Short mmCIF file of C-alpha atoms in Angstrom, two decimals:
data_model
loop_
_atom_site.label_atom_id
_atom_site.label_comp_id
_atom_site.label_asym_id
_atom_site.label_seq_id
_atom_site.Cartn_x
_atom_site.Cartn_y
_atom_site.Cartn_z
CA UNK I 1266 160.42 -71.54 272.67
CA UNK I 1267 162.11 -72.25 269.87
CA UNK I 1268 165.56 -70.45 269.23
CA UNK I 1269 164.83 -68.09 265.87
CA UNK I 1270 167.47 -68.76 264.27
CA UNK I 1271 167.76 -73.32 264.70
CA UNK I 1272 168.27 -74.20 261.06
CA UNK I 1273 166.20 -77.39 260.55
CA UNK I 1274 167.31 -80.05 258.45
CA UNK I 1275 165.53 -82.78 256.78
CA UNK I 1276 167.27 -85.96 254.24
CA UNK I 1277 165.75 -88.42 251.48
CA UNK I 1278 166.17 -91.77 250.32
CA UNK I 1279 164.90 -92.44 247.32
CA UNK I 1280 164.19 -96.38 247.01
CA UNK I 1281 164.20 -98.01 243.43
CA UNK I 1282 166.48 -100.27 241.51
CA UNK I 1283 164.46 -98.15 238.75
CA UNK I 1284 166.34 -94.65 239.05
CA UNK I 1285 169.87 -96.30 239.42
CA UNK I 1286 169.35 -98.94 236.40
CA UNK I 1287 168.31 -95.72 234.78
CA UNK I 1288 165.09 -96.48 233.64
CA UNK I 1289 163.28 -94.07 235.21
CA UNK I 1290 164.38 -90.33 235.80
CA UNK I 1291 163.85 -89.40 239.51
CA UNK I 1292 161.32 -86.13 240.19
CA UNK I 1293 160.33 -87.18 243.78
CA UNK I 1294 164.51 -84.81 244.69
CA UNK I 1295 162.49 -81.71 242.77
CA UNK I 1296 158.98 -81.93 244.83
CA UNK I 1297 160.99 -83.25 247.76
CA UNK I 1298 163.08 -80.10 247.95
CA UNK I 1299 160.99 -77.70 246.94
CA UNK I 1300 157.89 -78.48 249.60
CA UNK I 1301 160.67 -78.66 251.95
CA UNK I 1302 161.78 -74.72 251.74
CA UNK I 1303 158.27 -73.73 251.91
CA UNK I 1304 158.01 -75.39 255.29
CA UNK I 1305 161.09 -73.52 256.48
CA UNK I 1306 162.89 -76.99 256.32
CA UNK I 1307 166.23 -77.55 254.54
CA UNK I 1308 166.85 -80.75 252.29
CA UNK I 1309 170.52 -81.40 253.30
CA UNK I 1310 171.66 -85.06 251.92
CA UNK I 1311 169.03 -87.39 249.29
CA UNK I 1312 170.57 -91.20 248.60
CA UNK I 1313 169.47 -93.21 246.22
CA UNK I 1314 169.72 -96.99 246.78
CA UNK I 1315 168.43 -100.22 245.37
CA UNK I 1316 165.46 -102.05 246.66
CA UNK I 1317 167.53 -103.77 249.15
CA UNK I 1318 167.34 -104.52 253.10
CA UNK I 1319 170.67 -104.21 254.05
CA UNK I 1320 171.21 -100.67 252.17
CA UNK I 1321 167.80 -99.56 253.09
CA UNK I 1322 168.23 -99.85 256.45
CA UNK I 1323 171.97 -98.37 256.68
CA UNK I 1324 170.86 -95.61 255.20
CA UNK I 1325 167.65 -94.89 257.22
CA UNK I 1326 169.63 -95.18 260.32
CA UNK I 1327 172.67 -92.82 259.12
CA UNK I 1328 170.26 -90.45 258.46
CA UNK I 1329 167.91 -90.12 261.01
CA UNK I 1330 170.20 -89.51 263.10
CA UNK I 1331 171.75 -86.57 261.70
CA UNK I 1332 168.32 -84.94 260.58
CA UNK I 1333 165.19 -83.30 262.41
CA UNK I 1334 163.12 -85.20 258.99
CA UNK I 1335 163.14 -88.21 256.67
CA UNK I 1336 161.75 -88.94 253.94
CA UNK I 1337 161.98 -92.14 252.07
CA UNK I 1338 160.00 -92.56 248.41
CA UNK I 1339 159.88 -95.96 246.91
CA UNK I 1340 158.79 -99.99 247.78
CA UNK I 1341 155.39 -99.36 249.93
CA UNK I 1342 153.32 -101.64 246.92
CA UNK I 1343 151.44 -104.16 246.98
CA UNK I 1344 154.64 -106.67 245.12
CA UNK I 1345 157.16 -108.68 246.50
CA UNK I 1346 160.10 -105.92 245.18
CA UNK I 1347 158.36 -103.00 248.06
CA UNK I 1348 160.30 -103.82 250.62
CA UNK I 1349 160.85 -100.64 252.36
CA UNK I 1350 158.78 -101.47 255.59
CA UNK I 1351 160.21 -104.57 256.67
CA UNK I 1352 163.70 -102.80 256.21
CA UNK I 1353 163.01 -99.97 258.28
CA UNK I 1354 161.22 -101.98 260.74
CA UNK I 1355 164.19 -103.76 260.79
CA UNK I 1356 167.01 -101.18 260.83
CA UNK I 1357 165.24 -99.40 264.16
CA UNK I 1358 164.27 -102.96 265.86
CA UNK I 1359 160.30 -102.49 265.80
CA UNK I 1360 157.76 -105.60 264.30
CA UNK I 1361 155.63 -105.38 261.65
CA UNK I 1362 151.93 -105.05 262.06
CA UNK I 1363 149.03 -104.33 260.67
CA UNK I 1364 147.72 -100.91 260.95
CA UNK I 1365 143.49 -101.64 261.42
CA UNK I 1366 142.85 -97.85 259.69
CA UNK I 1367 145.41 -98.54 256.66
CA UNK I 1368 143.31 -101.85 256.73
CA UNK I 1369 140.35 -100.66 256.60
CA UNK I 1370 141.16 -97.60 253.72
CA UNK I 1371 142.47 -100.70 251.39
CA UNK I 1372 139.33 -102.83 252.07
CA UNK I 1373 136.50 -99.78 251.21
CA UNK I 1374 138.88 -98.64 248.37
CA UNK I 1375 139.36 -102.21 246.91
CA UNK I 1376 135.37 -103.17 247.03
CA UNK I 1377 135.10 -102.66 244.55
CA UNK I 1378 137.97 -102.97 242.77
CA UNK I 1379 137.66 -107.47 242.64
CA UNK I 1380 138.51 -107.10 246.98
CA UNK I 1381 142.04 -107.34 249.62
CA UNK I 1382 144.15 -110.14 248.16
CA UNK I 1383 147.47 -111.03 249.55
CA UNK I 1384 148.89 -108.43 248.26
CA UNK I 1385 146.70 -105.94 248.27
CA UNK I 1386 147.09 -106.05 252.33
CA UNK I 1387 150.39 -105.74 252.47
CA UNK I 1388 149.91 -102.36 252.05
CA UNK I 1389 148.50 -101.89 255.95
CA UNK I 1390 151.41 -103.41 257.02
CA UNK I 1391 153.66 -100.88 258.77
CA UNK I 1392 156.27 -100.26 261.35
CA UNK I 1393 154.45 -100.51 265.10
CA UNK I 1394 153.83 -97.08 266.34
CA UNK I 1395 152.69 -95.74 262.97
CA UNK I 1396 150.58 -93.34 262.14
CA UNK I 1397 149.34 -92.88 258.33
CA UNK I 1398 149.77 -90.22 256.08
CA UNK I 1399 146.46 -89.78 253.18
CA UNK I 1400 146.83 -90.80 249.78
CA UNK I 1401 143.97 -89.50 248.11
CA UNK I 1402 144.26 -91.27 245.18
CA UNK I 1403 144.83 -95.19 245.67
CA UNK I 1404 144.26 -96.84 248.94
CA UNK I 1405 147.44 -97.23 250.11
CA UNK I 1406 148.49 -94.38 252.67
CA UNK I 1407 151.73 -93.67 253.46
CA UNK I 1408 153.54 -94.38 256.68
CA UNK I 1409 154.47 -91.60 259.56
CA UNK I 1410 156.53 -92.79 262.66
CA UNK I 1411 158.41 -89.96 264.55
CA UNK I 1412 160.41 -87.61 262.51
CA UNK I 1413 160.48 -90.65 259.18
CA UNK I 1414 157.89 -90.47 256.39
CA UNK I 1415 158.21 -93.33 254.03
CA UNK I 1416 155.87 -91.86 251.22
CA UNK I 1417 155.15 -94.06 247.65
CA UNK I 1418 157.30 -93.52 244.65
CA UNK I 1419 154.82 -92.53 242.29
CA UNK I 1420 155.35 -89.11 241.85
CA UNK I 1421 152.02 -87.64 241.62
CA UNK I 1422 150.97 -90.43 244.76
CA UNK I 1423 153.96 -88.29 246.85
CA UNK I 1424 153.25 -85.22 245.43
CA UNK I 1425 149.82 -85.84 247.32
CA UNK I 1426 151.27 -87.58 250.57
CA UNK I 1427 153.65 -84.39 251.00
CA UNK I 1428 150.28 -81.87 250.54
CA UNK I 1429 148.73 -83.80 253.19
CA UNK I 1430 151.67 -82.93 255.09
CA UNK I 1431 151.59 -79.55 254.62
CA UNK I 1432 151.79 -77.16 258.31
CA UNK I 1433 152.36 -80.59 260.16
CA UNK I 1434 156.09 -80.37 260.88
CA UNK I 1435 157.78 -77.16 262.41
CA UNK I 1436 160.34 -75.53 260.44
CA UNK I 1437 162.55 -72.06 261.11
CA UNK I 1438 162.67 -69.09 258.98
CA UNK I 1439 162.49 -69.83 255.49
CA UNK I 1440 165.63 -69.54 252.91
CA UNK I 1441 164.91 -66.93 251.20
CA UNK I 1442 166.30 -66.29 247.38
CA UNK I 1443 166.44 -63.60 244.40
CA UNK I 1444 168.03 -64.59 241.18
CA UNK I 1445 170.37 -62.27 238.93
CA UNK I 1446 170.05 -63.45 235.62
CA UNK I 1447 173.32 -61.63 233.11
CA UNK I 1448 174.52 -62.61 229.42
CA UNK I 1449 178.37 -62.90 231.39
CA UNK I 1450 179.89 -65.69 231.37
CA UNK I 1451 180.47 -66.48 234.79
CA UNK I 1452 184.54 -66.62 234.36
CA UNK I 1453 184.26 -63.05 233.99
CA UNK I 1454 182.97 -62.56 236.94
CA UNK I 1455 183.92 -65.04 239.23
CA UNK I 1456 185.78 -62.81 242.41
CA UNK I 1457 183.12 -60.16 241.53
CA UNK I 1458 180.67 -63.01 243.24
CA UNK I 1459 183.67 -64.49 245.81
CA UNK I 1460 183.98 -61.05 247.07
CA UNK I 1461 180.01 -60.20 247.33
CA UNK I 1462 179.46 -62.92 248.81
CA UNK I 1463 182.05 -62.66 251.51
CA UNK I 1464 180.75 -59.07 252.54
CA UNK I 1465 177.21 -60.12 253.61
CA UNK I 1466 177.58 -62.45 256.72
CA UNK I 1467 175.22 -65.68 255.74
CA UNK I 1468 174.67 -65.03 252.07
CA UNK I 1469 175.65 -67.78 249.51
CA UNK I 1470 175.96 -66.79 246.27
CA UNK I 1471 175.56 -69.64 243.77
CA UNK I 1472 176.50 -68.98 240.11
CA UNK I 1473 174.93 -71.22 237.30
CA UNK I 1474 175.92 -71.11 234.37
CA UNK I 1475 174.16 -71.41 230.97
CA UNK I 1476 174.98 -71.78 226.82
CA UNK I 1477 171.88 -69.96 225.06
CA UNK I 1478 171.55 -68.96 221.42
CA UNK I 1479 174.98 -68.88 220.73
CA UNK I 1480 175.69 -66.93 224.24
CA UNK I 1481 177.30 -67.84 227.26
CA UNK I 1482 175.22 -66.43 230.57
CA UNK I 1483 174.50 -67.37 234.33
CA UNK I 1484 171.82 -66.93 236.88
CA UNK I 1485 173.41 -66.08 239.79
CA UNK I 1486 171.14 -67.37 243.15
CA UNK I 1487 171.44 -65.24 246.08
CA UNK I 1488 170.44 -66.78 249.36
CA UNK I 1489 169.40 -65.99 252.42
CA UNK I 1490 166.90 -65.81 256.19
CA UNK I 1491 167.13 -62.65 256.30
CA UNK I 1492 165.55 -60.27 254.02
CA UNK I 1493 168.25 -56.96 254.46
CA UNK I 1494 170.85 -58.84 253.71
CA UNK I 1495 169.29 -60.67 251.05
CA UNK I 1496 168.88 -57.41 249.10
CA UNK I 1497 171.68 -55.67 250.59
CA UNK I 1498 173.50 -58.27 248.59
CA UNK I 1499 171.62 -57.96 245.37
CA UNK I 1500 172.24 -55.05 245.37
CA UNK I 1501 175.71 -54.35 246.33
CA UNK I 1502 176.25 -57.45 243.56
CA UNK I 1503 173.82 -55.66 240.39
CA UNK I 1504 176.13 -52.81 241.05
CA UNK I 1505 178.89 -54.57 240.94
CA UNK I 1506 177.97 -56.41 236.82
CA UNK I 1507 177.30 -53.20 236.72
CA UNK I 1508 180.88 -51.31 237.18
CA UNK I 1509 181.72 -54.20 235.30
CA UNK I 1510 180.33 -53.18 231.83
CA UNK I 1511 177.74 -56.35 232.15
CA UNK I 1512 173.77 -55.70 231.91
CA UNK I 1513 171.94 -58.30 234.21
CA UNK I 1514 168.25 -59.18 235.18
CA UNK I 1515 166.52 -59.28 237.85
CA UNK I 1516 164.73 -62.23 238.29
CA UNK I 1517 166.97 -64.58 236.23
CA UNK I 1518 167.22 -65.48 232.28
CA UNK S 1040 191.93 -112.99 233.89
CA UNK S 1041 188.94 -111.48 235.80
CA UNK S 1042 186.15 -113.71 237.21
CA UNK S 1043 183.88 -113.58 234.08
CA UNK S 1044 180.75 -113.62 237.18
CA UNK S 1045 182.74 -110.56 238.67
CA UNK S 1046 179.78 -107.41 239.27
CA UNK S 1047 181.79 -104.28 239.15
CA UNK S 1048 180.04 -101.63 241.28
CA UNK S 1049 179.64 -97.42 241.14
CA UNK S 1050 178.67 -95.16 243.21
CA UNK S 1051 177.57 -91.09 241.54
CA UNK S 1052 177.93 -88.28 244.53
CA UNK S 1053 175.33 -85.89 242.76
CA UNK S 1054 177.03 -82.31 243.98
CA UNK S 1055 175.17 -79.23 244.08
CA UNK S 1056 172.68 -76.91 246.36
CA UNK S 1057 171.02 -76.17 243.51
CA UNK S 1058 169.41 -79.83 243.35
CA UNK S 1059 168.78 -79.75 246.52
CA UNK S 1060 166.99 -76.11 247.08
CA UNK S 1061 164.83 -77.51 243.87
CA UNK S 1062 165.59 -74.77 241.76
CA UNK S 1063 167.62 -77.29 239.46
CA UNK S 1064 166.07 -81.19 238.23
CA UNK S 1065 168.67 -83.58 238.43
CA UNK S 1066 169.61 -85.04 235.11
CA UNK S 1067 172.64 -86.87 235.80
CA UNK S 1068 171.81 -89.15 237.82
CA UNK S 1069 169.73 -91.03 234.76
CA UNK S 1070 173.00 -90.35 232.61
CA UNK S 1071 175.06 -92.05 234.56
CA UNK S 1072 173.22 -94.87 235.06
CA UNK S 1073 172.26 -95.45 231.42
CA UNK S 1074 175.74 -94.98 230.25
CA UNK S 1075 177.47 -97.70 233.20
CA UNK S 1076 174.38 -100.24 232.14
CA UNK S 1077 176.20 -100.15 228.87
CA UNK S 1078 179.82 -100.02 229.75
CA UNK S 1079 178.86 -103.29 232.44
CA UNK S 1080 178.65 -101.68 235.54
CA UNK S 1081 176.09 -100.74 238.35
CA UNK S 1082 175.46 -97.94 239.70
CA UNK S 1083 173.82 -99.59 242.59
CA UNK S 1084 174.46 -95.69 245.40
CA UNK S 1085 174.10 -92.37 244.44
CA UNK S 1086 174.45 -89.25 247.24
CA UNK S 1087 173.14 -85.89 246.15
CA UNK S 1088 174.65 -83.31 249.08
CA UNK S 1089 175.40 -79.72 249.39
CA UNK S 1090 178.71 -77.70 247.60
CA UNK S 1091 180.36 -78.41 251.54
CA UNK S 1092 183.64 -79.65 251.72
CA UNK S 1093 183.32 -81.91 254.95
CA UNK S 1094 179.79 -83.29 253.09
CA UNK S 1095 181.78 -84.02 249.74
CA UNK S 1096 185.11 -85.12 251.94
CA UNK S 1097 182.99 -87.60 253.48
CA UNK S 1098 180.74 -89.38 250.92
CA UNK S 1099 183.63 -89.63 248.36
CA UNK S 1100 186.13 -91.47 250.92
CA UNK S 1101 183.25 -93.57 251.86
CA UNK S 1102 182.16 -94.65 248.54
CA UNK S 1103 185.24 -94.94 247.57
CA UNK S 1104 186.17 -97.88 249.32
CA UNK S 1105 183.02 -99.33 248.67
CA UNK S 1106 182.79 -99.52 244.71
CA UNK S 1107 185.58 -99.93 241.79
CA UNK S 1108 184.44 -96.53 240.63
CA UNK S 1109 183.04 -93.47 241.80
CA UNK S 1110 182.12 -90.51 239.43
CA UNK S 1111 181.09 -86.61 240.79
CA UNK S 1112 179.18 -84.24 239.20
CA UNK S 1113 179.36 -80.86 239.22
CA UNK S 1114 181.61 -78.13 241.62
CA UNK S 1115 184.47 -78.07 239.24
CA UNK S 1116 183.94 -75.07 237.39
CA UNK S 1117 185.56 -71.16 237.54
CA UNK S 1118 183.63 -69.55 240.62
CA UNK S 1119 183.55 -69.43 243.82
CA UNK S 1120 180.66 -71.35 245.13
CA UNK S 1121 183.14 -74.65 243.40
CA UNK S 1122 184.75 -76.36 245.75
CA UNK S 1123 185.06 -80.28 244.45
CA UNK S 1124 188.97 -80.68 243.76
CA UNK S 1125 190.08 -78.87 247.40
CA UNK S 1126 187.20 -80.95 248.80
CA UNK S 1127 188.86 -84.17 246.88
CA UNK S 1128 191.83 -83.67 247.31
CA UNK S 1129 191.70 -83.24 251.45
CA UNK S 1130 189.76 -86.22 251.75
CA UNK S 1131 192.17 -88.50 249.64
CA UNK S 1132 195.27 -86.08 251.20
CA UNK S 1133 196.97 -85.29 248.55
CA UNK S 1134 197.88 -81.55 247.39
CA UNK S 1135 196.31 -79.27 244.72
CA UNK S 1136 198.17 -78.59 241.75
CA UNK S 1137 197.68 -76.56 238.52
CA UNK S 1138 197.80 -78.88 236.02
CA UNK S 1139 200.48 -77.51 232.97
CA UNK S 1140 198.21 -79.66 229.63
CA UNK S 1141 194.83 -78.32 231.33
CA UNK S 1142 196.56 -74.66 232.00
CA UNK S 1143 197.24 -74.75 228.42
CA UNK S 1144 194.40 -76.48 226.99
CA UNK S 1145 192.66 -73.22 228.85
CA UNK S 1146 195.05 -70.89 227.62
CA UNK S 1147 194.14 -72.16 223.88
CA UNK S 1148 190.30 -72.18 225.11
CA UNK S 1149 189.88 -68.25 226.38
CA UNK S 1150 192.49 -66.74 223.73
CA UNK S 1151 190.23 -65.05 221.59
CA UNK S 1152 187.04 -65.18 225.03
CA UNK S 1153 189.20 -61.93 226.92
CA UNK S 1154 192.12 -64.34 228.16
CA UNK S 1155 192.72 -66.48 231.26
CA UNK S 1156 192.25 -65.01 234.34
CA UNK S 1157 192.34 -65.63 238.38
CA UNK S 1158 188.56 -67.51 237.69
CA UNK S 1159 189.25 -69.44 234.86
CA UNK S 1160 192.64 -70.76 235.85
CA UNK S 1161 190.97 -72.49 238.51
CA UNK S 1162 190.10 -74.94 236.24
CA UNK S 1163 193.14 -75.82 236.00
CA UNK S 1164 193.75 -77.16 239.58
CA UNK S 1165 193.41 -80.95 240.31
CA UNK S 1166 195.20 -83.11 242.53
CA UNK S 1167 198.16 -84.27 242.34
CA UNK S 1168 198.30 -87.26 240.17
CA UNK S 1169 195.57 -87.03 238.48
CA UNK S 1170 194.72 -87.46 234.18
CA UNK S 1171 192.56 -85.44 232.38
CA UNK S 1172 189.08 -86.01 230.97
CA UNK S 1173 188.45 -84.11 227.65
CA UNK S 1174 185.88 -81.66 227.43
CA UNK S 1175 184.44 -81.24 223.53
CA UNK S 1176 182.19 -78.06 224.79
CA UNK S 1177 184.47 -75.75 226.97
CA UNK S 1178 187.77 -75.69 227.81
CA UNK S 1179 188.17 -77.36 230.87
CA UNK S 1180 188.50 -80.52 231.48
CA UNK S 1181 187.31 -83.91 233.79
CA UNK S 1182 189.68 -84.71 235.75
CA UNK S 1183 190.63 -88.77 236.63
CA UNK S 1184 192.36 -89.89 239.80
CA UNK S 1185 192.44 -93.51 239.54
CA UNK S 1186 188.57 -95.14 240.48
CA UNK S 1187 188.04 -91.44 240.99
CA UNK S 1188 185.83 -89.52 238.09
CA UNK S 1189 185.08 -85.64 238.33
CA UNK S 1190 182.76 -84.55 236.43
CA UNK S 1191 181.08 -81.57 235.10
CA UNK S 1192 178.05 -80.51 236.50
CA UNK S 1193 176.12 -79.11 233.57
CA UNK S 1194 174.63 -82.23 232.03
CA UNK S 1195 175.65 -82.23 227.81
CA UNK S 1196 179.41 -81.43 229.35
CA UNK S 1197 178.79 -84.47 231.78
CA UNK S 1198 177.31 -86.48 229.36
CA UNK S 1199 180.78 -85.33 226.94
CA UNK S 1200 183.04 -86.46 229.42
CA UNK S 1201 181.07 -90.01 229.58
CA UNK S 1202 181.25 -90.45 225.71
CA UNK S 1203 185.02 -89.49 226.36
CA UNK S 1204 185.43 -92.47 228.90
CA UNK S 1205 183.30 -95.11 226.45
CA UNK S 1206 185.63 -98.81 226.23
CA UNK S 1207 188.08 -96.99 228.71
CA UNK S 1208 186.75 -98.87 231.99
CA UNK S 1209 186.88 -102.39 232.56
CA UNK S 1210 183.39 -104.03 233.36
CA UNK S 1211 181.31 -107.17 233.74
CA UNK S 1212 178.70 -109.02 232.09
CA UNK S 1213 175.97 -106.28 231.02
CA UNK S 1214 172.76 -106.49 233.12
CA UNK S 1215 169.46 -107.93 230.32
CA UNK S 1216 166.52 -106.27 230.67
CA UNK S 1217 162.96 -107.35 228.78
CA UNK S 1218 159.76 -105.27 229.79
CA UNK S 1219 156.27 -106.81 229.84
CA UNK S 1220 153.65 -104.50 230.41
CA UNK S 1221 150.27 -104.95 230.70
CA UNK S 1222 146.66 -103.32 231.76
CA UNK S 1223 146.74 -105.35 235.10
CA UNK S 1224 146.71 -103.81 238.47
CA UNK S 1225 150.20 -105.04 239.65
CA UNK S 1226 147.98 -105.93 242.93
CA UNK S 1227 146.34 -108.45 241.24
CA UNK S 1228 149.58 -110.01 239.97
CA UNK S 1229 151.74 -110.02 242.87
CA UNK S 1230 151.78 -113.50 244.15
CA UNK S 1231 152.85 -114.36 240.42
CA UNK S 1232 155.71 -111.77 240.16
CA UNK S 1233 157.17 -113.21 243.27
CA UNK S 1234 157.04 -117.30 242.57
CA UNK S 1235 158.28 -116.38 239.42
CA UNK S 1236 161.58 -114.45 240.18
CA UNK S 1237 162.29 -117.33 243.14
CA UNK S 1238 162.27 -119.49 240.66
CA UNK S 1239 164.13 -117.99 238.24
CA UNK S 1240 167.93 -117.50 240.26
CA UNK S 1241 169.56 -114.31 239.36
CA UNK S 1242 166.73 -112.97 237.97
CA UNK S 1243 164.79 -109.66 239.27
CA UNK S 1244 161.36 -109.14 238.08
CA UNK S 1245 160.77 -105.11 238.88
CA UNK S 1246 156.81 -104.32 238.81
CA UNK S 1247 156.45 -100.64 238.06
CA UNK S 1248 152.86 -99.10 238.32
CA UNK S 1249 151.18 -96.96 236.31
CA UNK S 1250 147.74 -95.28 235.28
CA UNK S 1251 146.93 -93.54 232.41
CA UNK S 1252 143.53 -93.36 230.16
CA UNK S 1253 141.39 -93.63 233.01
CA UNK S 1254 143.02 -97.34 233.67
CA UNK S 1255 145.40 -99.40 235.97
CA UNK S 1256 148.64 -100.96 234.66
CA UNK S 1257 152.04 -102.06 235.21
CA UNK S 1258 155.14 -102.61 233.37
CA UNK S 1259 157.27 -105.49 234.81
CA UNK S 1260 161.18 -105.26 234.40
CA UNK S 1261 162.79 -108.33 234.44
CA UNK S 1262 166.39 -108.41 235.13
CA UNK S 1263 169.31 -110.90 234.50
CA UNK S 1264 172.67 -111.22 232.99
CA UNK S 1265 171.96 -114.44 231.65
CA UNK S 1266 170.30 -114.46 228.67
CA UNK S 1267 168.35 -118.03 228.81
CA UNK S 1268 167.23 -117.18 232.26
CA UNK S 1269 165.88 -113.66 231.66
CA UNK S 1270 164.28 -115.54 228.35
CA UNK S 1271 162.58 -118.36 230.57
CA UNK S 1272 161.52 -115.55 233.33
CA UNK S 1273 160.11 -113.88 230.56
CA UNK S 1274 158.69 -116.83 229.22
CA UNK S 1275 157.36 -117.92 232.60
CA UNK S 1276 155.80 -114.65 233.02
CA UNK S 1277 153.60 -114.38 230.24
CA UNK S 1278 152.79 -117.84 230.64
CA UNK S 1279 151.20 -117.04 233.95
CA UNK S 1280 149.26 -113.33 232.52
CA UNK S 1281 147.40 -115.16 229.99
CA UNK S 1282 146.29 -118.07 232.89
CA UNK S 1283 145.31 -116.15 235.00
CA UNK S 1284 143.47 -113.80 231.81
CA UNK S 1285 145.84 -111.01 231.72
CA UNK S 1286 147.40 -109.67 228.37
CA UNK S 1287 150.43 -108.46 228.28
CA UNK S 1288 152.82 -106.57 225.82
CA UNK S 1289 156.18 -107.89 225.40
CA UNK S 1290 158.39 -103.88 225.45
CA UNK S 1291 156.42 -102.64 227.59
CA UNK S 1292 153.40 -100.50 227.17
#
């Protein structure tokens, strides 16, 4: 049996010149992060890199060695700038093959859409030994190779692929969280936050200030894998805010 | 004189558990990217990392060695989870000092807001030798240390700091871009895109598919630092699309 205290971690590599140019606003970091939380896996590092063979290879090799799981988005489409499969295969030192099942999926999908062509057939190429991740929207599957998951860059297709992986990956105890909001400038209660965190082992308190309706406030996010410690930390923080004369709102503002 | 062909590059480190948990959707990558384009500097790598001393130090040391400029966002506020200054100073092996001008700014800002306290004074701490980046919204400045820029994580404050740096950084020829949109599935024209790109040295064509109104289409983004090569590449791509029977829209769809 796996150690119940074991923390499972993941990293993500967001591949795409369009993110680095500012033209496209990334949506995949947040959706991968949210999905991983539910699986009991922590996203601990993300890299955004260009459509570049060396950059992809370096990121993939560095991160797969450090984490239980590695996800990539982008660069698995039909065009010349889609080089993720080649870069990953080169990084791992394995050959690229046409996956027969992927080819059949694409033949089926394109049967009424003009048929397979050279560009479309690129989407059946996988590093040898890969399995497929279902894509419910278009004919081109994602690719799973051990703990490595190559997904599409278009956010709704990525979402569908994540959905297809739900429950498939071993994770640990989910990181629980509670939010307390208050119309307090965070700098008024910085010492309280530090002291309450220190008094609760394994709890993290994050402070996220905002400025709305002409007033300063902050949401305090308390995280722990232990529900009792979490509740005690929340209670202590609320007490402390009250003693200092600040109102607070469970669930955040 | 600097080589006019020189390409200036930058990297960014987005620091914050809240991005990695999926709770907060990052907006700083896109705004840093867009701002850098205007300065003639290319954002070529971004890392999103946790509020963790070692992770910050490793990212900062790796990336500042590889790029002309390095930007960080997040972790320069008043609370216990704001550790960027300490992590960067440790990474560089230099001490943290109270910057007298930053202290004066904070004293002034908090004069009518309850005065300086221990948490607020944290925001005057900088790695020794740093200059300040103005913050037009709150009292706490950003920090510049050579080619390293430590900025706030709250997007509108980050934007103000970038604005304060406009025109201050040496860059190269801006990367020009044109967009051609077409209601064509990109997989129909993958070979055309590849051939046109190959025929125009220094041009990149990115293909960004979409699905709207029940139809497939794509925007093709053509980039070059040379306006003549860019125009020739755009013209050749449009000709090619026309010959294959596809309409296209300059400026994108």
